[in-house]
PDB file of C-alpha atoms in Angstrom:
ATOM      1  CA  MET A  16     -35.853 -13.195  72.142  1.00 37.00           C
ATOM      2  CA  ILE A  17     -35.507 -13.614  68.432  1.00 46.00           C
ATOM      3  CA  ASN A  18     -35.282 -17.072  67.309  1.00 54.00           C
ATOM      4  CA  TYR A  19     -33.049 -18.208  64.632  1.00 49.00           C
ATOM      5  CA  PHE A  20     -33.208 -21.576  65.371  1.00 44.00           C
ATOM      6  CA  LYS A  21     -35.439 -21.647  61.954  1.00 52.00           C
ATOM      7  CA  ILE A  22     -32.545 -21.036  60.000  1.00 53.00           C
ATOM      8  CA  LEU A  23     -29.913 -23.185  61.783  1.00 50.00           C
ATOM      9  CA  HIS A  24     -32.256 -25.981  61.708  1.00 49.00           C
ATOM     10  CA  TYR A  25     -32.865 -25.157  57.793  1.00 54.00           C
ATOM     11  CA  TYR A  26     -28.832 -25.273  57.290  1.00 51.00           C
ATOM     12  CA  LEU A  27     -28.540 -28.512  58.989  1.00 46.00           C
ATOM     13  CA  PHE A  28     -31.525 -29.834  56.803  1.00 51.00           C
ATOM     14  CA  SER A  29     -29.791 -28.360  53.604  1.00 55.00           C
ATOM     15  CA  LYS A  30     -26.489 -29.921  54.441  1.00 52.00           C
ATOM     16  CA  ARG A  31     -27.686 -33.481  54.564  1.00 51.00           C
ATOM     17  CA  SER A  32     -29.514 -32.642  51.117  1.00 58.00           C
ATOM     18  CA  VAL A  33     -26.590 -31.360  49.438  1.00 63.00           C
ATOM     19  CA  ASP A  34     -24.211 -33.719  50.978  1.00 58.00           C
ATOM     20  CA  ASP A  35     -25.222 -36.651  48.594  1.00 56.00           C
ATOM     21  CA  ALA A  36     -22.040 -36.746  46.067  1.00 52.00           C
ATOM     22  CA  THR A  37     -24.174 -38.140  43.082  1.00 57.00           C
ATOM     23  CA  PRO A  38     -26.403 -36.011  41.371  1.00 63.00           C
ATOM     24  CA  SER A  39     -29.883 -37.287  40.377  1.00 57.00           C
ATOM     25  CA  ARG A  40     -31.328 -35.412  37.828  1.00 56.00           C
ATOM     26  CA  ARG A  41     -31.542 -36.759  34.531  1.00 60.00           C
ATOM     27  CA  ALA A  42     -30.213 -34.486  31.165  1.00 65.00           C
ATOM     28  CA  GLU A  43     -33.304 -33.991  29.502  1.00 70.00           C
ATOM     29  CA  ASN A  44     -33.852 -30.232  28.416  1.00 79.00           C
ATOM     30  CA  PHE A  45     -30.800 -29.318  30.522  1.00 89.00           C
ATOM     31  CA  SER A  46     -29.243 -25.825  29.647  1.00 93.00           C
ATOM     32  CA  LYS A  47     -25.921 -25.273  30.618  1.00 93.00           C
ATOM     33  CA  GLU A  48     -26.662 -21.547  30.207  1.00 94.00           C
ATOM     34  CA  GLU A  49     -29.600 -21.144  31.948  1.00 96.00           C
ATOM     35  CA  PHE A  50     -28.015 -23.387  34.895  1.00 97.00           C
ATOM     36  CA  TRP A  51     -25.313 -20.950  35.344  1.00 96.00           C
ATOM     37  CA  THR A  52     -27.701 -17.997  35.088  1.00 96.00           C
ATOM     38  CA  CYS A  53     -29.805 -19.230  37.738  1.00 97.00           C
ATOM     39  CA  LEU A  54     -26.951 -20.659  39.904  1.00 97.00           C
ATOM     40  CA  SER A  55     -25.124 -16.917  39.942  1.00 96.00           C
ATOM     41  CA  GLU A  56     -28.220 -15.181  40.506  1.00 97.00           C
ATOM     42  CA  THR A  57     -29.307 -16.999  43.747  1.00 97.00           C
ATOM     43  CA  GLY A  58     -25.787 -16.736  44.905  1.00 96.00           C
ATOM     44  CA  LYS A  59     -26.106 -12.942  44.552  1.00 96.00           C
ATOM     45  CA  MET A  60     -29.412 -13.402  46.433  1.00 97.00           C
ATOM     46  CA  VAL A  61     -28.026 -14.990  49.083  1.00 96.00           C
ATOM     47  CA  SER A  62     -25.313 -12.647  49.601  1.00 96.00           C
ATOM     48  CA  GLN A  63     -27.851  -9.472  49.351  1.00 96.00           C
ATOM     49  CA  GLU A  64     -30.171 -11.121  52.313  1.00 95.00           C
ATOM     50  CA  CYS A  65     -27.262 -11.518  54.444  1.00 94.00           C
ATOM     51  CA  THR A  66     -26.171  -7.902  53.797  1.00 94.00           C
ATOM     52  CA  LYS A  67     -29.923  -6.846  54.994  1.00 93.00           C
ATOM     53  CA  LEU A  68     -29.413  -9.020  57.940  1.00 90.00           C
ATOM     54  CA  CYS A  69     -25.888  -7.773  59.134  1.00 89.00           C
ATOM     55  CA  VAL A  70     -27.177  -4.150  58.519  1.00 89.00           C
ATOM     56  CA  ALA A  71     -30.321  -4.711  60.385  1.00 87.00           C
ATOM     57  CA  PHE A  72     -28.364  -5.788  63.461  1.00 83.00           C
ATOM     58  CA  SER A  73     -25.549  -3.681  63.311  1.00 82.00           C
ATOM     59  CA  GLN A  74     -26.767  -0.926  65.349  1.00 80.00           C
ATOM     60  CA  PRO A  75     -29.734   0.323  67.738  1.00 82.00           C
ATOM     61  CA  PRO A  76     -32.565   0.103  67.109  1.00 85.00           C
ATOM     62  CA  LEU A  77     -32.747  -3.502  66.756  1.00 83.00           C
ATOM     63  CA  PRO A  78     -35.547  -4.837  64.245  1.00 85.00           C
ATOM     64  CA  SER A  79     -38.766  -5.672  65.848  1.00 88.00           C
ATOM     65  CA  VAL A  80     -39.860  -9.382  65.683  1.00 87.00           C
ATOM     66  CA  PRO A  81     -42.201  -9.339  62.536  1.00 91.00           C
ATOM     67  CA  GLU A  82     -39.302  -7.363  60.581  1.00 91.00           C
ATOM     68  CA  THR A  83     -36.958  -9.969  62.091  1.00 88.00           C
ATOM     69  CA  GLN A  84     -39.301 -12.751  60.600  1.00 89.00           C
ATOM     70  CA  SER A  85     -39.537 -11.166  57.363  1.00 93.00           C
ATOM     71  CA  LEU A  86     -35.428 -11.088  57.194  1.00 92.00           C
ATOM     72  CA  VAL A  87     -35.565 -14.713  58.107  1.00 90.00           C
ATOM     73  CA  ASN A  88     -38.152 -15.594  55.473  1.00 92.00           C
ATOM     74  CA  SER A  89     -36.401 -13.696  52.694  1.00 94.00           C
ATOM     75  CA  LEU A  90     -33.008 -15.281  53.680  1.00 94.00           C
ATOM     76  CA  GLU A  91     -34.488 -18.807  53.623  1.00 92.00           C
ATOM     77  CA  SER A  92     -36.219 -18.179  50.582  1.00 94.00           C
ATOM     78  CA  SER A  93     -32.777 -17.376  48.883  1.00 95.00           C
ATOM     79  CA  CYS A  94     -31.175 -20.461  50.346  1.00 94.00           C
ATOM     80  CA  ILE A  95     -33.892 -22.757  48.816  1.00 94.00           C
ATOM     81  CA  ALA A  96     -33.466 -20.803  45.794  1.00 96.00           C
ATOM     82  CA  LEU A  97     -29.208 -21.811  45.962  1.00 96.00           C
ATOM     83  CA  LEU A  98     -30.470 -25.384  46.770  1.00 95.00           C
ATOM     84  CA  SER A  99     -32.697 -25.583  44.089  1.00 95.00           C
ATOM     85  CA  ALA A 100     -30.360 -24.523  41.331  1.00 96.00           C
ATOM     86  CA  PHE A 101     -27.592 -26.510  42.688  1.00 96.00           C
ATOM     87  CA  HIS A 102     -29.774 -29.817  42.438  1.00 95.00           C
ATOM     88  CA  ALA A 103     -30.576 -29.071  38.771  1.00 95.00           C
ATOM     89  CA  LEU A 104     -27.113 -30.013  37.645  1.00 96.00           C
ATOM     90  CA  PRO A 105     -27.375 -33.450  35.965  1.00 95.00           C
ATOM     91  CA  LYS A 106     -25.091 -36.496  36.387  1.00 93.00           C
ATOM     92  CA  SER A 107     -24.324 -36.324  32.856  1.00 95.00           C
ATOM     93  CA  GLN A 108     -22.247 -32.987  33.375  1.00 97.00           C
ATOM     94  CA  GLY A 109     -19.465 -34.935  35.442  1.00 97.00           C
ATOM     95  CA  LEU A 110     -19.118 -35.819  39.044  1.00 97.00           C
ATOM     96  CA  THR A 111     -16.001 -33.546  39.386  1.00 98.00           C
ATOM     97  CA  LEU A 112     -17.802 -30.396  38.685  1.00 98.00           C
ATOM     98  CA  HIS A 113     -20.553 -31.508  40.792  1.00 97.00           C
ATOM     99  CA  LYS A 114     -18.381 -32.182  44.085  1.00 96.00           C
ATOM    100  CA  ASP A 115     -16.782 -28.633  43.386  1.00 97.00           C
ATOM    101  CA  LEU A 116     -20.093 -26.701  43.139  1.00 97.00           C
ATOM    102  CA  ARG A 117     -21.401 -28.861  45.835  1.00 96.00           C
ATOM    103  CA  LEU A 118     -18.463 -27.399  48.108  1.00 96.00           C
ATOM    104  CA  CYS A 119     -19.013 -24.006  46.878  1.00 96.00           C
ATOM    105  CA  VAL A 120     -22.979 -24.507  48.181  1.00 96.00           C
ATOM    106  CA  LEU A 121     -21.787 -26.013  51.339  1.00 95.00           C
ATOM    107  CA  ASN A 122     -19.334 -23.392  52.469  1.00 96.00           C
ATOM    108  CA  ILE A 123     -21.962 -20.624  51.444  1.00 96.00           C
ATOM    109  CA  LEU A 124     -24.487 -22.212  53.974  1.00 94.00           C
ATOM    110  CA  LYS A 125     -22.019 -22.806  56.769  1.00 93.00           C
ATOM    111  CA  ALA A 126     -21.086 -18.903  56.246  1.00 94.00           C
ATOM    112  CA  VAL A 127     -25.054 -18.132  56.605  1.00 93.00           C
ATOM    113  CA  GLN A 128     -24.985 -20.334  59.504  1.00 90.00           C
ATOM    114  CA  ASP A 129     -22.181 -18.299  61.293  1.00 90.00           C
ATOM    115  CA  LEU A 130     -23.658 -15.093  60.322  1.00 89.00           C
ATOM    116  CA  CYS A 131     -26.910 -15.856  62.081  1.00 87.00           C
ATOM    117  CA  VAL A 132     -25.188 -17.470  65.224  1.00 84.00           C
ATOM    118  CA  GLU A 133     -23.369 -13.809  65.366  1.00 83.00           C
ATOM    119  CA  ALA A 134     -26.546 -11.931  64.872  1.00 80.00           C
ATOM    120  CA  LYS A 135     -28.473 -13.806  67.628  1.00 78.00           C
ATOM    121  CA  ASN A 136     -26.055 -13.630  70.066  1.00 76.00           C
ATOM    122  CA  GLU A 137     -25.223  -9.858  69.311  1.00 72.00           C
ATOM    123  CA  SER A 138     -21.624 -10.204  69.484  1.00 65.00           C
ATOM    124  CA  GLY A 139     -20.931  -7.276  67.266  1.00 67.00           C
ATOM    125  CA  HIS A 140     -18.888  -9.627  65.042  1.00 69.00           C
ATOM    126  CA  GLN A 141     -21.903  -9.587  62.252  1.00 79.00           C
ATOM    127  CA  LEU A 142     -19.700  -7.414  59.491  1.00 83.00           C
ATOM    128  CA  GLN A 143     -16.671 -10.108  59.692  1.00 87.00           C
ATOM    129  CA  SER A 144     -19.396 -12.939  59.152  1.00 89.00           C
ATOM    130  CA  VAL A 145     -21.148 -11.262  56.220  1.00 92.00           C
ATOM    131  CA  GLY A 146     -17.781 -10.553  54.691  1.00 94.00           C
ATOM    132  CA  ASN A 147     -17.402 -14.450  54.662  1.00 94.00           C
ATOM    133  CA  VAL A 148     -20.742 -14.963  53.145  1.00 96.00           C
ATOM    134  CA  TRP A 149     -19.730 -12.312  50.403  1.00 96.00           C
ATOM    135  CA  GLU A 150     -16.319 -14.329  49.945  1.00 96.00           C
ATOM    136  CA  LYS A 151     -17.920 -17.760  49.552  1.00 96.00           C
ATOM    137  CA  CYS A 152     -20.702 -16.458  47.088  1.00 96.00           C
ATOM    138  CA  ASN A 153     -17.991 -14.792  44.960  1.00 96.00           C
ATOM    139  CA  ASN A 154     -15.800 -18.163  45.078  1.00 95.00           C
ATOM    140  CA  LEU A 155     -19.430 -19.695  43.389  1.00 94.00           C
ATOM    141  CA  GLN A 156     -19.103 -16.734  40.558  1.00 92.00           C
ATOM    142  CA  SER A 157     -15.797 -18.295  39.713  1.00 93.00           C
ATOM    143  CA  ALA A 158     -16.456 -21.739  40.412  1.00 96.00           C
ATOM    144  CA  PRO A 159     -15.484 -24.161  37.273  1.00 96.00           C
ATOM    145  CA  LYS A 160     -18.084 -23.932  34.694  1.00 96.00           C
ATOM    146  CA  ASP A 161     -17.495 -27.601  33.094  1.00 97.00           C
ATOM    147  CA  ASN A 162     -16.121 -30.658  33.961  1.00 98.00           C
ATOM    148  CA  LYS A 163     -13.182 -30.585  32.031  1.00 98.00           C
ATOM    149  CA  THR A 164     -12.015 -27.451  34.194  1.00 98.00           C
ATOM    150  CA  SER A 165     -12.804 -29.179  37.115  1.00 98.00           C
ATOM    151  CA  VAL A 166     -10.581 -31.918  36.488  1.00 98.00           C
ATOM    152  CA  LEU A 167      -7.761 -29.657  35.251  1.00 98.00           C
ATOM    153  CA  THR A 168      -7.803 -28.333  38.316  1.00 98.00           C
ATOM    154  CA  VAL A 169      -7.614 -31.662  40.004  1.00 98.00           C
ATOM    155  CA  PHE A 170      -4.497 -32.636  38.260  1.00 98.00           C
ATOM    156  CA  LYS A 171      -3.043 -29.109  38.214  1.00 98.00           C
ATOM    157  CA  ASP A 172      -2.741 -29.912  42.306  1.00 97.00           C
ATOM    158  CA  GLN A 173      -1.516 -33.416  41.741  1.00 97.00           C
ATOM    159  CA  VAL A 174       1.269 -32.065  39.755  1.00 97.00           C
ATOM    160  CA  THR A 175       2.194 -29.546  42.349  1.00 97.00           C
ATOM    161  CA  MET A 176       2.079 -32.250  45.276  1.00 97.00           C
ATOM    162  CA  VAL A 177       3.994 -34.749  42.954  1.00 97.00           C
ATOM    163  CA  GLN A 178       6.891 -31.585  42.114  1.00 97.00           C
ATOM    164  CA  ASP A 179       6.821 -31.093  46.145  1.00 96.00           C
ATOM    165  CA  ALA A 180       7.940 -34.401  47.038  1.00 96.00           C
ATOM    166  CA  LEU A 181      10.212 -34.337  43.640  1.00 96.00           C
ATOM    167  CA  ASP A 182      12.058 -31.352  44.897  1.00 96.00           C
ATOM    168  CA  GLU A 183      12.175 -32.558  48.449  1.00 94.00           C
ATOM    169  CA  PHE A 184      14.016 -35.927  47.171  1.00 95.00           C
ATOM    170  CA  GLN A 185      16.294 -34.100  44.793  1.00 94.00           C
ATOM    171  CA  GLU A 186      17.314 -31.717  47.776  1.00 93.00           C
ATOM    172  CA  SER A 187      17.732 -34.587  50.360  1.00 91.00           C
ATOM    173  CA  MET A 188      20.272 -36.163  47.799  1.00 89.00           C
ATOM    174  CA  GLU A 189      21.965 -32.936  47.158  1.00 87.00           C
ATOM    175  CA  GLN A 190      22.277 -32.249  50.803  1.00 82.00           C
ATOM    176  CA  GLU A 191      23.395 -35.819  51.828  1.00 72.00           C
ATOM    177  CA  ASP A 192      26.503 -34.691  53.198  1.00 50.00           C
ATOM    178  CA  SER A 193      25.409 -31.606  55.268  1.00 52.00           C
ATOM    179  CA  LEU A 194      22.418 -33.376  56.346  1.00 50.00           C
ATOM    180  CA  TYR A 195      23.967 -36.880  57.699  1.00 48.00           C
ATOM    181  CA  PRO A 196      27.792 -36.044  58.702  1.00 46.00           C
ATOM    182  CA  ASP A 197      30.454 -38.698  58.927  1.00 49.00           C
ATOM    183  CA  LEU A 198      30.310 -40.565  62.324  1.00 42.00           C
ATOM    184  CA  ALA A 199      32.895 -43.130  61.560  1.00 44.00           C
ATOM    185  CA  HIS A 200      35.481 -41.120  63.655  1.00 44.00           C
ATOM    186  CA  ILE A 201      33.258 -40.422  66.770  1.00 41.00           C
ATOM    187  CA  PRO A 202      35.769 -41.820  69.566  1.00 45.00           C
ATOM    188  CA  ILE A 203      35.010 -45.130  71.377  1.00 45.00           C
ATOM    189  CA  ARG A 204      33.347 -44.264  74.448  1.00 42.00           C
ATOM    190  CA  ASN A 205      32.835 -46.638  77.375  1.00 42.00           C
ATOM    191  CA  GLY A 206      33.898 -49.599  75.059  1.00 47.00           C
ATOM    192  CA  PHE A 207      31.181 -48.461  72.402  1.00 43.00           C
ATOM    193  CA  GLN A 208      31.205 -46.956  69.309  1.00 43.00           C
ATOM    194  CA  ILE A 209      27.960 -44.920  67.934  1.00 43.00           C
ATOM    195  CA  PRO A 210      27.078 -46.757  64.496  1.00 46.00           C
ATOM    196  CA  ASP A 211      26.712 -44.468  61.562  1.00 49.00           C
ATOM    197  CA  GLN A 212      22.942 -45.342  60.404  1.00 51.00           C
ATOM    198  CA  THR A 213      21.822 -41.863  60.170  1.00 64.00           C
ATOM    199  CA  GLY A 214      22.253 -41.507  56.735  1.00 82.00           C
ATOM    200  CA  TRP A 215      22.160 -43.485  53.328  1.00 90.00           C
ATOM    201  CA  SER A 216      24.923 -46.317  52.921  1.00 89.00           C
ATOM    202  CA  GLU A 217      27.161 -46.438  49.911  1.00 89.00           C
ATOM    203  CA  GLU A 218      25.305 -48.970  48.329  1.00 89.00           C
ATOM    204  CA  ASP A 219      21.606 -46.933  48.598  1.00 90.00           C
ATOM    205  CA  LEU A 220      23.250 -43.960  47.319  1.00 92.00           C
ATOM    206  CA  GLN A 221      23.954 -46.129  44.113  1.00 91.00           C
ATOM    207  CA  LEU A 222      20.390 -46.406  43.747  1.00 94.00           C
ATOM    208  CA  LEU A 223      19.122 -42.812  44.351  1.00 95.00           C
ATOM    209  CA  PRO A 224      19.608 -41.906  41.039  1.00 95.00           C
ATOM    210  CA  THR A 225      17.102 -44.630  39.774  1.00 96.00           C
ATOM    211  CA  PHE A 226      14.528 -43.759  42.542  1.00 97.00           C
ATOM    212  CA  LEU A 227      14.568 -40.238  41.245  1.00 97.00           C
ATOM    213  CA  GLY A 228      14.042 -41.609  37.453  1.00 97.00           C
ATOM    214  CA  LEU A 229      10.599 -43.338  38.752  1.00 97.00           C
ATOM    215  CA  LEU A 230       9.658 -39.967  40.284  1.00 97.00           C
ATOM    216  CA  LYS A 231      10.228 -38.134  37.325  1.00 97.00           C
ATOM    217  CA  ALA A 232       8.635 -40.500  35.124  1.00 97.00           C
ATOM    218  CA  SER A 233       5.717 -40.071  37.759  1.00 98.00           C
ATOM    219  CA  LYS A 234       5.535 -36.538  37.208  1.00 97.00           C
ATOM    220  CA  ALA A 235       5.786 -36.541  33.314  1.00 97.00           C
ATOM    221  CA  CYS A 236       2.805 -38.842  33.027  1.00 98.00           C
ATOM    222  CA  ILE A 237       0.323 -36.556  35.144  1.00 98.00           C
ATOM    223  CA  LYS A 238       1.553 -33.275  33.338  1.00 97.00           C
ATOM    224  CA  LYS A 239       1.369 -34.859  29.957  1.00 97.00           C
ATOM    225  CA  THR A 240      -1.961 -36.357  30.735  1.00 98.00           C
ATOM    226  CA  LYS A 241      -3.046 -32.499  31.824  1.00 98.00           C
ATOM    227  CA  SER A 242      -1.811 -31.275  28.854  1.00 97.00           C
ATOM    228  CA  ILE A 243      -3.793 -33.459  26.502  1.00 97.00           C
ATOM    229  CA  ILE A 244      -6.913 -33.097  28.686  1.00 98.00           C
ATOM    230  CA  ALA A 245      -6.368 -29.430  28.168  1.00 97.00           C
ATOM    231  CA  THR A 246      -6.045 -29.651  24.236  1.00 96.00           C
ATOM    232  CA  GLN A 247      -7.991 -32.365  23.648  1.00 96.00           C
ATOM    233  CA  GLY A 248     -10.670 -33.256  26.344  1.00 97.00           C
ATOM    234  CA  GLN A 249     -14.400 -32.798  25.814  1.00 97.00           C
ATOM    235  CA  CYS A 250     -17.072 -32.453  27.995  1.00 96.00           C
ATOM    236  CA  ASP A 251     -20.570 -31.927  26.040  1.00 94.00           C
ATOM    237  CA  ARG A 252     -21.226 -35.697  26.434  1.00 95.00           C
ATOM    238  CA  GLU A 253     -21.966 -37.721  29.300  1.00 96.00           C
ATOM    239  CA  GLN A 254     -19.572 -40.741  28.404  1.00 97.00           C
ATOM    240  CA  ASP A 255     -17.053 -38.126  28.147  1.00 97.00           C
ATOM    241  CA  ASN A 256     -17.591 -36.787  31.411  1.00 98.00           C
ATOM    242  CA  ASN A 257     -17.369 -40.342  32.740  1.00 98.00           C
ATOM    243  CA  GLN A 258     -13.886 -40.632  31.171  1.00 98.00           C
ATOM    244  CA  LEU A 259     -13.007 -37.427  32.365  1.00 98.00           C
ATOM    245  CA  ASP A 260     -14.028 -38.291  36.013  1.00 98.00           C
ATOM    246  CA  SER A 261     -12.523 -41.831  35.985  1.00 98.00           C
ATOM    247  CA  LEU A 262      -8.766 -40.126  35.285  1.00 98.00           C
ATOM    248  CA  ALA A 263      -9.716 -37.564  37.724  1.00 98.00           C
ATOM    249  CA  SER A 264     -10.409 -40.512  40.621  1.00 98.00           C
ATOM    250  CA  ILE A 265      -7.345 -42.219  39.441  1.00 98.00           C
ATOM    251  CA  VAL A 266      -4.829 -39.190  39.676  1.00 98.00           C
ATOM    252  CA  GLN A 267      -6.062 -38.336  43.011  1.00 97.00           C
ATOM    253  CA  THR A 268      -4.458 -41.701  44.297  1.00 97.00           C
ATOM    254  CA  LEU A 269      -0.985 -40.821  42.361  1.00 97.00           C
ATOM    255  CA  SER A 270       0.484 -38.263  44.723  1.00 95.00           C
ATOM    256  CA  SER A 271       0.224 -40.192  48.105  1.00 96.00           C
ATOM    257  CA  HIS A 272       1.744 -43.140  45.861  1.00 97.00           C
ATOM    258  CA  VAL A 273       4.400 -40.757  45.395  1.00 97.00           C
ATOM    259  CA  ASP A 274       4.872 -39.910  49.115  1.00 96.00           C
ATOM    260  CA  ASP A 275       4.843 -43.505  50.008  1.00 97.00           C
ATOM    261  CA  PHE A 276       7.335 -44.461  47.349  1.00 97.00           C
ATOM    262  CA  VAL A 277       9.544 -41.516  48.616  1.00 96.00           C
ATOM    263  CA  LEU A 278       9.378 -42.398  51.883  1.00 96.00           C
ATOM    264  CA  SER A 279      10.237 -45.902  51.710  1.00 96.00           C
ATOM    265  CA  THR A 280      13.723 -44.801  50.080  1.00 95.00           C
ATOM    266  CA  TYR A 281      14.949 -42.803  52.914  1.00 93.00           C
ATOM    267  CA  PRO A 282      17.155 -44.190  55.119  1.00 91.00           C
ATOM    268  CA  PRO A 283      17.222 -47.179  56.562  1.00 90.00           C
ATOM    269  CA  VAL A 284      16.266 -48.250  53.339  1.00 92.00           C
ATOM    270  CA  ILE A 285      14.573 -51.765  53.362  1.00 94.00           C
ATOM    271  CA  HIS A 286      14.433 -52.769  49.572  1.00 95.00           C
ATOM    272  CA  ASN A 287      11.560 -54.968  49.973  1.00 96.00           C
ATOM    273  CA  ASN A 288       9.370 -51.660  51.182  1.00 97.00           C
ATOM    274  CA  VAL A 289      10.758 -49.756  48.313  1.00 97.00           C
ATOM    275  CA  ARG A 290      10.051 -52.602  45.740  1.00 97.00           C
ATOM    276  CA  GLN A 291       6.403 -52.779  47.177  1.00 97.00           C
ATOM    277  CA  GLN A 292       6.147 -49.154  47.060  1.00 98.00           C
ATOM    278  CA  ALA A 293       7.470 -49.021  43.527  1.00 98.00           C
ATOM    279  CA  THR A 294       5.115 -51.399  42.286  1.00 98.00           C
ATOM    280  CA  ILE A 295       2.268 -49.592  43.365  1.00 98.00           C
ATOM    281  CA  LEU A 296       3.234 -46.123  42.281  1.00 98.00           C
ATOM    282  CA  ALA A 297       3.903 -48.258  38.589  1.00 98.00           C
ATOM    283  CA  GLU A 298       0.791 -49.737  38.573  1.00 98.00           C
ATOM    284  CA  GLY A 299      -1.163 -46.413  39.401  1.00 98.00           C
ATOM    285  CA  LEU A 300       0.526 -44.842  36.755  1.00 98.00           C
ATOM    286  CA  LYS A 301      -0.111 -47.463  34.135  1.00 98.00           C
ATOM    287  CA  GLU A 302      -3.559 -47.378  34.980  1.00 98.00           C
ATOM    288  CA  LEU A 303      -3.835 -43.784  34.440  1.00 98.00           C
ATOM    289  CA  ILE A 304      -2.176 -43.976  31.101  1.00 98.00           C
ATOM    290  CA  ASN A 305      -4.213 -47.134  29.967  1.00 97.00           C
ATOM    291  CA  THR A 306      -7.527 -45.227  31.020  1.00 98.00           C
ATOM    292  CA  ALA A 307      -6.672 -42.341  28.912  1.00 97.00           C
ATOM    293  CA  ASN A 308      -5.789 -44.460  26.324  1.00 96.00           C
ATOM    294  CA  SER A 309      -8.995 -46.092  25.897  1.00 96.00           C
ATOM    295  CA  SER A 310     -10.782 -42.843  26.253  1.00 97.00           C
ATOM    296  CA  HIS A 311     -11.914 -39.957  23.849  1.00 96.00           C
ATOM    297  CA  LEU A 312      -8.298 -38.495  24.803  1.00 96.00           C
ATOM    298  CA  CYS A 313      -6.773 -40.542  22.156  1.00 92.00           C
ATOM    299  CA  GLU A 314      -8.811 -40.991  19.163  1.00 85.00           C
ATOM    300  CA  GLY A 315      -6.666 -41.608  16.325  1.00 80.00           C
ATOM    301  CA  ASP A 316      -3.396 -40.882  18.541  1.00 84.00           C
ATOM    302  CA  HIS A 317      -1.648 -43.340  20.818  1.00 91.00           C
ATOM    303  CA  SER A 318       1.731 -42.494  20.478  1.00 95.00           C
ATOM    304  CA  TRP A 319       2.152 -40.353  23.431  1.00 95.00           C
ATOM    305  CA  THR A 320       0.374 -43.307  25.989  1.00 96.00           C
ATOM    306  CA  GLU A 321       2.812 -45.547  24.449  1.00 96.00           C
ATOM    307  CA  PHE A 322       5.742 -43.284  25.034  1.00 97.00           C
ATOM    308  CA  LEU A 323       4.819 -42.843  28.583  1.00 97.00           C
ATOM    309  CA  LEU A 324       3.863 -46.405  29.476  1.00 97.00           C
ATOM    310  CA  GLY A 325       7.500 -47.296  28.129  1.00 97.00           C
ATOM    311  CA  ALA A 326       8.968 -44.819  30.350  1.00 97.00           C
ATOM    312  CA  ILE A 327       7.031 -46.174  33.309  1.00 97.00           C
ATOM    313  CA  ASN A 328       8.009 -49.672  32.466  1.00 97.00           C
ATOM    314  CA  HIS A 329      11.872 -48.758  31.767  1.00 97.00           C
ATOM    315  CA  ASN A 330      12.025 -46.816  35.169  1.00 97.00           C
ATOM    316  CA  TYR A 331      10.223 -49.293  37.272  1.00 98.00           C
ATOM    317  CA  GLN A 332      12.634 -52.256  35.901  1.00 97.00           C
ATOM    318  CA  LYS A 333      15.697 -50.329  36.640  1.00 96.00           C
ATOM    319  CA  VAL A 334      14.550 -50.080  39.932  1.00 96.00           C
ATOM    320  CA  ILE A 335      13.598 -53.553  40.541  1.00 95.00           C
ATOM    321  CA  GLU A 336      16.700 -54.856  38.921  1.00 95.00           C
ATOM    322  CA  LEU A 337      19.065 -52.698  41.172  1.00 91.00           C
ATOM    323  CA  LEU A 338      17.231 -53.661  44.135  1.00 86.00           C
TER     324      LEU A 338
END
């Protein structure tokens, strides 16, 4: 029986080696152009070796043991080359970029593992598995080429999630009457009348526009910061990449803060919970803007951060005062 456990063991070893979230190599003599050329070529090499393996096991006669060993060795060498290319990325190029590329490499290795399992089991599904390898290798070719692009992707995702929460809240406001029908006229049965606790109270309805204001301010903060990163962001120096990584780390928490705030505003509304979630959201937004304000994004121009901080404070104070 042909033994593929060498490849599978290698994948598990490789996963551990690539699973470290923090790159350790220093930036001396690093060439971005050479790095991407090497990473791209090794990704193509893995794809080609997987194709050879798939073709060899697609129909009888199956390859001999020496032929199989040669295929295994070539595939293993291509995986080693891919990992070596990936580990050449220094920390100075940004942790957000490193995480994106790490995920791409892990996905390729997982696809290689799946292909090896299918070939070993002679299941006849090798073509589907090698197609998955091609897809993952193509994803590597289209991966972000610098930390700024990776950070912008994080912000784009957060804007989308916050917009979804905002749309859901607005839809609930608009459909209040249809979603929560008036139960006041339900007849008394057996001496009891069902209380109307399914929708917002009249008092709560007066608060909804204020809640909406804080949600809109949240979206504006994230969207504006994303726009400034796109136009003013730099990623050539380690200091600039560290600042971009800090912004990405902060903004990734904001969509969950927005969701928690929205959930706290649904009936039955408990004012203490709303106040707590509004405070957490406002503090997170302020941290994002203050971090941007002290970064290279605001060299010579702090007007936009001052405006957004004012908008956050204004909408937050309105919520607290009404509560």
